[in-house]
Every structure is written in C-alpha cells, then in structure tokens.
C-alpha cells in the first residue's frame, strides 16, 4: 500500500513538473516569437533601434499584431510629444535663455500643442475602431494624416534650434528630436497595416 502511495505521489509530481516545464517552454517560445515580430517590423522603420527600445515594454500587448504595434507606437509618440510640450511650457518662463532660444521656445508652444492634439486624435481613433481599423480606409487615412501632421509640427519646432544652444535648450531640442523619431516610426508602422491585418 505504501509503495502504491509513493508511486502515485511520484506520478502526480512528475505530471505537474512536466506541465510546469511545458508551460514555461511555451511562454518562452511566445516571448521569442513576439520579440522576433517586433525586430522584423522595426527593421523597416527609419529608426529601428529606437523602435525596438521604445516598444519592447509593450511586447506582451503587441504580440504579433500589426495594428496593436502601430497603436502602441502612436501611444509612445504621444507620450514623448507631451513630455516635450511640458518642458517647453516650463521653459517659457526661463530667464536664462538667449533671445533666439526664447523665441524658438515660444514658437514651439503652439506647434507642439497641435502635435499633442493630433496624436491624441489618432490614438483615440485607433482605440475606438479596435479590430476594424485595417478595413476602414477612411479612418486609416485620418490616422495617417494626423500622425503626419504631428511629425511636421515636431520638425517645425526643431528647426527653431539652430545649434550652439545652452543646456536647457539642448535638453528640449533632444526631447523634440526623440519625439520626431518615434512619430516617424509610428508613421512607418501605420503604413504596414493592410487588408486583413489584425
């Protein structure tokens, strides 16, 4: 009887251990598949390293979905643009800027404000049309137009900084350039959504 109990416990233990190991293997395989998908898609963007590093935290949500990838990319662009706008707003009251820097910062307020607004519109549209975006070309065109407009706004802001800026303006210029790179990538990823994309 005791021998049977030992055999039974050993069998159950082996079964659960196998199940756990298989589960871990499946999870590792899924992570590798998602990672390969992200690497492959990001390789087609203008800034592939930025694409991978900025979107890796969302890999479990993105999985192998082109639509989810593009949506995450627009969300990252919005966050980066909002961060730049917050800094711009703070710098408008910075008396340590040179006259040309102060002028560039003031000019960035409306352009980056518009940038944040159109990226928010794009993201809201992608969220509300979940699962239908690939087949709704009118909404898809709207999203692409808004993201393209955001990229133009970011570029317009960046052009105000011609080089040789002091520390605060340099930080802002870098933030705006970061936003430009992420928005450029978002536009490239949006272009990859085709009929039947999920």
PDB file of C-alpha atoms in Angstrom:
ATOM      1  CA  UNK A   1       0.000   0.000   0.000  1.00  0.00           C
ATOM      2  CA  UNK A   2       2.797   2.362   0.941  1.00  0.00           C
ATOM      3  CA  UNK A   3       4.613   1.510  -2.270  1.00  0.00           C
ATOM      4  CA  UNK A   4       1.474   2.322  -4.256  1.00  0.00           C
ATOM      5  CA  UNK A   5       1.156   5.654  -2.464  1.00  0.00           C
ATOM      6  CA  UNK A   6       4.771   6.520  -3.243  1.00  0.00           C
ATOM      7  CA  UNK A   7       4.318   5.543  -6.880  1.00  0.00           C
ATOM      8  CA  UNK A   8       1.103   7.563  -7.064  1.00  0.00           C
ATOM      9  CA  UNK A   9       2.701  10.664  -5.484  1.00  0.00           C
ATOM     10  CA  UNK A  10       5.724  10.333  -7.791  1.00  0.00           C
ATOM     11  CA  UNK A  11       3.444  10.069 -10.832  1.00  0.00           C
ATOM     12  CA  UNK A  12       1.455  13.139  -9.807  1.00  0.00           C
ATOM     13  CA  UNK A  13       4.650  15.093  -9.071  1.00  0.00           C
ATOM     14  CA  UNK A  14       6.117  14.119 -12.461  1.00  0.00           C
ATOM     15  CA  UNK A  15       2.900  15.131 -14.214  1.00  0.00           C
ATOM     16  CA  UNK A  16       2.814  18.575 -12.581  1.00  0.00           C
ATOM     17  CA  UNK A  17       6.535  19.134 -13.145  1.00  0.00           C
ATOM     18  CA  UNK A  18       6.121  18.287 -16.816  1.00  0.00           C
ATOM     19  CA  UNK A  19       3.128  20.623 -17.080  1.00  0.00           C
ATOM     20  CA  UNK A  20       5.060  23.473 -15.435  1.00  0.00           C
ATOM     21  CA  UNK A  21       8.104  22.944 -17.652  1.00  0.00           C
ATOM     22  CA  UNK A  22       5.937  22.771 -20.777  1.00  0.00           C
ATOM     23  CA  UNK A  23       4.168  25.951 -19.705  1.00  0.00           C
ATOM     24  CA  UNK A  24       7.488  27.736 -19.232  1.00  0.00           C
ATOM     25  CA  UNK A  25       8.689  26.486 -22.610  1.00  0.00           C
ATOM     26  CA  UNK A  26       5.502  27.699 -24.297  1.00  0.00           C
ATOM     27  CA  UNK A  27       5.808  31.108 -22.604  1.00  0.00           C
ATOM     28  CA  UNK A  28       9.456  31.401 -23.666  1.00  0.00           C
ATOM     29  CA  UNK A  29       8.515  30.401 -27.209  1.00  0.00           C
ATOM     30  CA  UNK A  30       5.752  33.039 -27.276  1.00  0.00           C
ATOM     31  CA  UNK A  31       8.110  35.737 -25.975  1.00  0.00           C
ATOM     32  CA  UNK A  32      10.676  34.806 -28.642  1.00  0.00           C
ATOM     33  CA  UNK A  33       8.000  34.904 -31.347  1.00  0.00           C
ATOM     34  CA  UNK A  34       6.768  38.333 -30.192  1.00  0.00           C
ATOM     35  CA  UNK A  35      10.336  39.627 -29.986  1.00  0.00           C
ATOM     36  CA  UNK A  36      11.139  38.378 -33.492  1.00  0.00           C
ATOM     37  CA  UNK A  37       7.987  40.059 -34.809  1.00  0.00           C
ATOM     38  CA  UNK A  38       8.975  43.377 -33.204  1.00  0.00           C
ATOM     39  CA  UNK A  39      12.541  43.166 -34.547  1.00  0.00           C
ATOM     40  CA  UNK A  40      11.300  42.319 -38.040  1.00  0.00           C
ATOM     41  CA  UNK A  41       8.763  45.164 -38.173  1.00  0.00           C
ATOM     42  CA  UNK A  42      11.061  47.732 -36.574  1.00  0.00           C
ATOM     43  CA  UNK A  43      13.780  46.901 -39.124  1.00  0.00           C
ATOM     44  CA  UNK A  44      11.533  48.554 -41.740  1.00  0.00           C
ATOM     45  CA  UNK A  45      11.331  51.875 -39.879  1.00  0.00           C
ATOM     46  CA  UNK A  46      13.645  54.897 -40.124  1.00  0.00           C
ATOM     47  CA  UNK A  47      14.940  54.446 -36.575  1.00  0.00           C
ATOM     48  CA  UNK A  48      14.896  50.679 -35.891  1.00  0.00           C
ATOM     49  CA  UNK A  49      16.842  50.759 -32.598  1.00  0.00           C
ATOM     50  CA  UNK A  50      14.559  53.469 -31.199  1.00  0.00           C
ATOM     51  CA  UNK A  51      11.583  51.445 -32.405  1.00  0.00           C
ATOM     52  CA  UNK A  52      12.672  48.290 -30.587  1.00  0.00           C
ATOM     53  CA  UNK A  53      13.731  50.032 -27.359  1.00  0.00           C
ATOM     54  CA  UNK A  54      10.596  52.191 -27.105  1.00  0.00           C
ATOM     55  CA  UNK A  55       8.131  49.392 -27.936  1.00  0.00           C
ATOM     56  CA  UNK A  56       9.728  46.442 -26.110  1.00  0.00           C
ATOM     57  CA  UNK A  57       7.867  47.248 -22.850  1.00  0.00           C
ATOM     58  CA  UNK A  58       4.585  46.671 -24.743  1.00  0.00           C
ATOM     59  CA  UNK A  59       5.594  43.410 -26.410  1.00  0.00           C
ATOM     60  CA  UNK A  60       3.092  41.263 -24.474  1.00  0.00           C
ATOM     61  CA  UNK A  61       0.252  43.550 -25.615  1.00  0.00           C
ATOM     62  CA  UNK A  62       1.519  43.845 -29.192  1.00  0.00           C
ATOM     63  CA  UNK A  63       2.122  40.088 -29.635  1.00  0.00           C
ATOM     64  CA  UNK A  64       2.145  39.513 -33.434  1.00  0.00           C
ATOM     65  CA  UNK A  65      -0.433  42.177 -34.302  1.00  0.00           C
ATOM     66  CA  UNK A  66       0.444  44.888 -36.832  1.00  0.00           C
ATOM     67  CA  UNK A  67      -2.486  47.010 -35.628  1.00  0.00           C
ATOM     68  CA  UNK A  68      -1.510  46.696 -31.941  1.00  0.00           C
ATOM     69  CA  UNK A  69       2.092  47.516 -32.862  1.00  0.00           C
ATOM     70  CA  UNK A  70       1.087  50.691 -34.685  1.00  0.00           C
ATOM     71  CA  UNK A  71      -1.245  51.705 -31.853  1.00  0.00           C
ATOM     72  CA  UNK A  72       1.495  51.230 -29.260  1.00  0.00           C
ATOM     73  CA  UNK A  73       3.821  53.277 -31.446  1.00  0.00           C
ATOM     74  CA  UNK A  74       1.338  56.164 -31.692  1.00  0.00           C
ATOM     75  CA  UNK A  75       0.855  55.981 -27.913  1.00  0.00           C
ATOM     76  CA  UNK A  76       4.632  56.204 -27.348  1.00  0.00           C
ATOM     77  CA  UNK A  77       4.816  59.159 -29.769  1.00  0.00           C
ATOM     78  CA  UNK A  78       2.050  60.927 -27.871  1.00  0.00           C
ATOM     79  CA  UNK A  79       3.770  60.382 -24.513  1.00  0.00           C
ATOM     80  CA  UNK A  80       7.079  61.706 -25.869  1.00  0.00           C
ATOM     81  CA  UNK A  81       5.453  64.737 -27.505  1.00  0.00           C
ATOM     82  CA  UNK A  82       3.528  65.503 -24.299  1.00  0.00           C
ATOM     83  CA  UNK A  83       6.769  65.325 -22.329  1.00  0.00           C
ATOM     84  CA  UNK A  84       8.393  67.772 -24.768  1.00  0.00           C
ATOM     85  CA  UNK A  85       5.407  70.144 -24.526  1.00  0.00           C
ATOM     86  CA  UNK A  86       5.570  70.086 -20.716  1.00  0.00           C
ATOM     87  CA  UNK A  87       9.240  71.091 -20.856  1.00  0.00           C
ATOM     88  CA  UNK A  88       8.521  73.790 -23.468  1.00  0.00           C
ATOM     89  CA  UNK A  89       5.801  75.283 -21.269  1.00  0.00           C
ATOM     90  CA  UNK A  90       8.186  75.295 -18.313  1.00  0.00           C
ATOM     91  CA  UNK A  91      10.956  76.940 -20.360  1.00  0.00           C
ATOM     92  CA  UNK A  92       8.759  79.852 -21.482  1.00  0.00           C
ATOM     93  CA  UNK A  93       9.372  81.408 -18.054  1.00  0.00           C
ATOM     94  CA  UNK A  94      13.121  80.629 -18.035  1.00  0.00           C
ATOM     95  CA  UNK A  95      15.039  83.913 -17.984  1.00  0.00           C
ATOM     96  CA  UNK A  96      18.335  82.129 -18.616  1.00  0.00           C
ATOM     97  CA  UNK A  97      17.596  81.546 -22.317  1.00  0.00           C
ATOM     98  CA  UNK A  98      19.201  83.662 -25.015  1.00  0.00           C
ATOM     99  CA  UNK A  99      16.795  85.828 -27.068  1.00  0.00           C
ATOM    100  CA  UNK A 100      16.939  83.378 -30.011  1.00  0.00           C
ATOM    101  CA  UNK A 101      16.320  80.393 -27.702  1.00  0.00           C
ATOM    102  CA  UNK A 102      13.415  82.160 -26.002  1.00  0.00           C
ATOM    103  CA  UNK A 103      11.928  82.949 -29.412  1.00  0.00           C
ATOM    104  CA  UNK A 104      12.301  79.320 -30.555  1.00  0.00           C
ATOM    105  CA  UNK A 105      10.679  78.055 -27.351  1.00  0.00           C
ATOM    106  CA  UNK A 106       7.724  80.470 -27.747  1.00  0.00           C
ATOM    107  CA  UNK A 107       7.260  79.322 -31.362  1.00  0.00           C
ATOM    108  CA  UNK A 108       7.225  75.692 -30.202  1.00  0.00           C
ATOM    109  CA  UNK A 109       4.301  76.184 -27.822  1.00  0.00           C
ATOM    110  CA  UNK A 110       1.529  76.239 -30.488  1.00  0.00           C
ATOM    111  CA  UNK A 111       3.209  73.740 -32.821  1.00  0.00           C
ATOM    112  CA  UNK A 112       3.841  71.132 -30.122  1.00  0.00           C
ATOM    113  CA  UNK A 113       0.395  71.819 -28.655  1.00  0.00           C
ATOM    114  CA  UNK A 114      -1.085  70.974 -32.049  1.00  0.00           C
ATOM    115  CA  UNK A 115       1.208  67.942 -32.263  1.00  0.00           C
ATOM    116  CA  UNK A 116      -0.137  66.522 -28.992  1.00  0.00           C
ATOM    117  CA  UNK A 117      -3.721  67.242 -30.051  1.00  0.00           C
ATOM    118  CA  UNK A 118      -3.490  65.408 -33.406  1.00  0.00           C
ATOM    119  CA  UNK A 119      -1.616  62.444 -31.901  1.00  0.00           C
ATOM    120  CA  UNK A 120      -4.365  62.164 -29.274  1.00  0.00           C
ATOM    121  CA  UNK A 121      -6.958  62.173 -32.073  1.00  0.00           C
ATOM    122  CA  UNK A 122      -5.049  59.444 -33.885  1.00  0.00           C
ATOM    123  CA  UNK A 123      -4.771  57.289 -30.771  1.00  0.00           C
ATOM    124  CA  UNK A 124      -8.438  57.792 -29.799  1.00  0.00           C
ATOM    125  CA  UNK A 125      -9.489  56.726 -33.298  1.00  0.00           C
ATOM    126  CA  UNK A 126      -7.302  53.615 -33.152  1.00  0.00           C
ATOM    127  CA  UNK A 127      -8.761  52.656 -29.760  1.00  0.00           C
ATOM    128  CA  UNK A 128     -12.408  53.192 -30.764  1.00  0.00           C
ATOM    129  CA  UNK A 129     -12.032  51.296 -34.051  1.00  0.00           C
ATOM    130  CA  UNK A 130     -10.315  48.321 -32.375  1.00  0.00           C
ATOM    131  CA  UNK A 131     -10.374  45.335 -34.722  1.00  0.00           C
ATOM    132  CA  UNK A 132     -11.866  47.319 -37.620  1.00  0.00           C
ATOM    133  CA  UNK A 133      -9.082  49.785 -38.455  1.00  0.00           C
ATOM    134  CA  UNK A 134      -7.464  47.620 -41.140  1.00  0.00           C
ATOM    135  CA  UNK A 135     -10.715  47.534 -43.100  1.00  0.00           C
ATOM    136  CA  UNK A 136     -11.783  51.154 -42.548  1.00  0.00           C
ATOM    137  CA  UNK A 137      -9.677  53.079 -45.028  1.00  0.00           C
ATOM    138  CA  UNK A 138     -11.302  56.439 -44.278  1.00  0.00           C
ATOM    139  CA  UNK A 139     -10.370  56.190 -40.598  1.00  0.00           C
ATOM    140  CA  UNK A 140      -6.967  54.771 -41.529  1.00  0.00           C
ATOM    141  CA  UNK A 141      -6.306  57.795 -43.763  1.00  0.00           C
ATOM    142  CA  UNK A 142      -7.371  60.115 -40.942  1.00  0.00           C
ATOM    143  CA  UNK A 143      -4.954  58.463 -38.529  1.00  0.00           C
ATOM    144  CA  UNK A 144      -2.073  58.668 -41.016  1.00  0.00           C
ATOM    145  CA  UNK A 145      -2.880  62.327 -41.770  1.00  0.00           C
ATOM    146  CA  UNK A 146      -2.878  63.238 -38.065  1.00  0.00           C
ATOM    147  CA  UNK A 147       0.391  61.415 -37.370  1.00  0.00           C
ATOM    148  CA  UNK A 148       1.974  63.031 -40.443  1.00  0.00           C
ATOM    149  CA  UNK A 149       0.806  66.458 -39.216  1.00  0.00           C
ATOM    150  CA  UNK A 150       2.357  65.715 -35.806  1.00  0.00           C
ATOM    151  CA  UNK A 151       5.679  64.929 -37.478  1.00  0.00           C
ATOM    152  CA  UNK A 152       5.524  68.245 -39.354  1.00  0.00           C
ATOM    153  CA  UNK A 153       4.818  70.096 -36.093  1.00  0.00           C
ATOM    154  CA  UNK A 154       7.786  68.430 -34.384  1.00  0.00           C
ATOM    155  CA  UNK A 155      10.059  69.226 -37.315  1.00  0.00           C
ATOM    156  CA  UNK A 156       8.902  72.874 -37.315  1.00  0.00           C
ATOM    157  CA  UNK A 157       9.705  73.156 -33.603  1.00  0.00           C
ATOM    158  CA  UNK A 158      13.134  71.513 -34.042  1.00  0.00           C
ATOM    159  CA  UNK A 159      14.089  73.869 -36.889  1.00  0.00           C
ATOM    160  CA  UNK A 160      13.937  76.801 -34.444  1.00  0.00           C
ATOM    161  CA  UNK A 161      17.041  75.479 -32.702  1.00  0.00           C
ATOM    162  CA  UNK A 162      19.996  76.086 -34.997  1.00  0.00           C
ATOM    163  CA  UNK A 163      22.799  74.799 -32.787  1.00  0.00           C
ATOM    164  CA  UNK A 164      25.023  76.122 -30.015  1.00  0.00           C
ATOM    165  CA  UNK A 165      22.151  76.238 -27.514  1.00  0.00           C
ATOM    166  CA  UNK A 166      22.716  76.346 -23.763  1.00  0.00           C
ATOM    167  CA  UNK A 167      21.930  73.377 -21.512  1.00  0.00           C
ATOM    168  CA  UNK A 168      18.159  73.893 -21.090  1.00  0.00           C
ATOM    169  CA  UNK A 169      17.541  74.449 -24.796  1.00  0.00           C
ATOM    170  CA  UNK A 170      19.755  71.459 -25.651  1.00  0.00           C
ATOM    171  CA  UNK A 171      17.625  69.216 -23.435  1.00  0.00           C
ATOM    172  CA  UNK A 172      14.477  70.495 -25.164  1.00  0.00           C
ATOM    173  CA  UNK A 173      15.962  70.003 -28.629  1.00  0.00           C
ATOM    174  CA  UNK A 174      16.804  66.399 -27.732  1.00  0.00           C
ATOM    175  CA  UNK A 175      13.272  65.790 -26.432  1.00  0.00           C
ATOM    176  CA  UNK A 176      11.762  67.150 -29.638  1.00  0.00           C
ATOM    177  CA  UNK A 177      14.157  65.029 -31.730  1.00  0.00           C
ATOM    178  CA  UNK A 178      13.161  61.965 -29.669  1.00  0.00           C
ATOM    179  CA  UNK A 179       9.516  62.745 -30.409  1.00  0.00           C
ATOM    180  CA  UNK A 180      10.277  63.150 -34.124  1.00  0.00           C
ATOM    181  CA  UNK A 181      11.988  59.764 -34.296  1.00  0.00           C
ATOM    182  CA  UNK A 182       9.126  57.984 -32.554  1.00  0.00           C
ATOM    183  CA  UNK A 183       6.492  59.712 -34.698  1.00  0.00           C
ATOM    184  CA  UNK A 184       8.415  58.877 -37.873  1.00  0.00           C
ATOM    185  CA  UNK A 185       8.472  55.237 -36.769  1.00  0.00           C
ATOM    186  CA  UNK A 186       4.741  55.329 -35.965  1.00  0.00           C
ATOM    187  CA  UNK A 187       4.021  56.588 -39.476  1.00  0.00           C
ATOM    188  CA  UNK A 188       6.108  53.778 -40.980  1.00  0.00           C
ATOM    189  CA  UNK A 189       4.342  51.150 -38.853  1.00  0.00           C
ATOM    190  CA  UNK A 190       0.923  52.540 -39.775  1.00  0.00           C
ATOM    191  CA  UNK A 191       1.854  52.133 -43.446  1.00  0.00           C
ATOM    192  CA  UNK A 192       2.341  48.397 -42.808  1.00  0.00           C
ATOM    193  CA  UNK A 193      -1.320  47.884 -41.899  1.00  0.00           C
ATOM    194  CA  UNK A 194      -3.061  46.299 -44.848  1.00  0.00           C
ATOM    195  CA  UNK A 195      -6.319  44.473 -45.598  1.00  0.00           C
ATOM    196  CA  UNK A 196      -6.726  41.606 -43.174  1.00  0.00           C
ATOM    197  CA  UNK A 197      -4.199  42.991 -40.670  1.00  0.00           C
ATOM    198  CA  UNK A 198      -5.075  42.192 -37.078  1.00  0.00           C
TER     199      UNK A 198
END
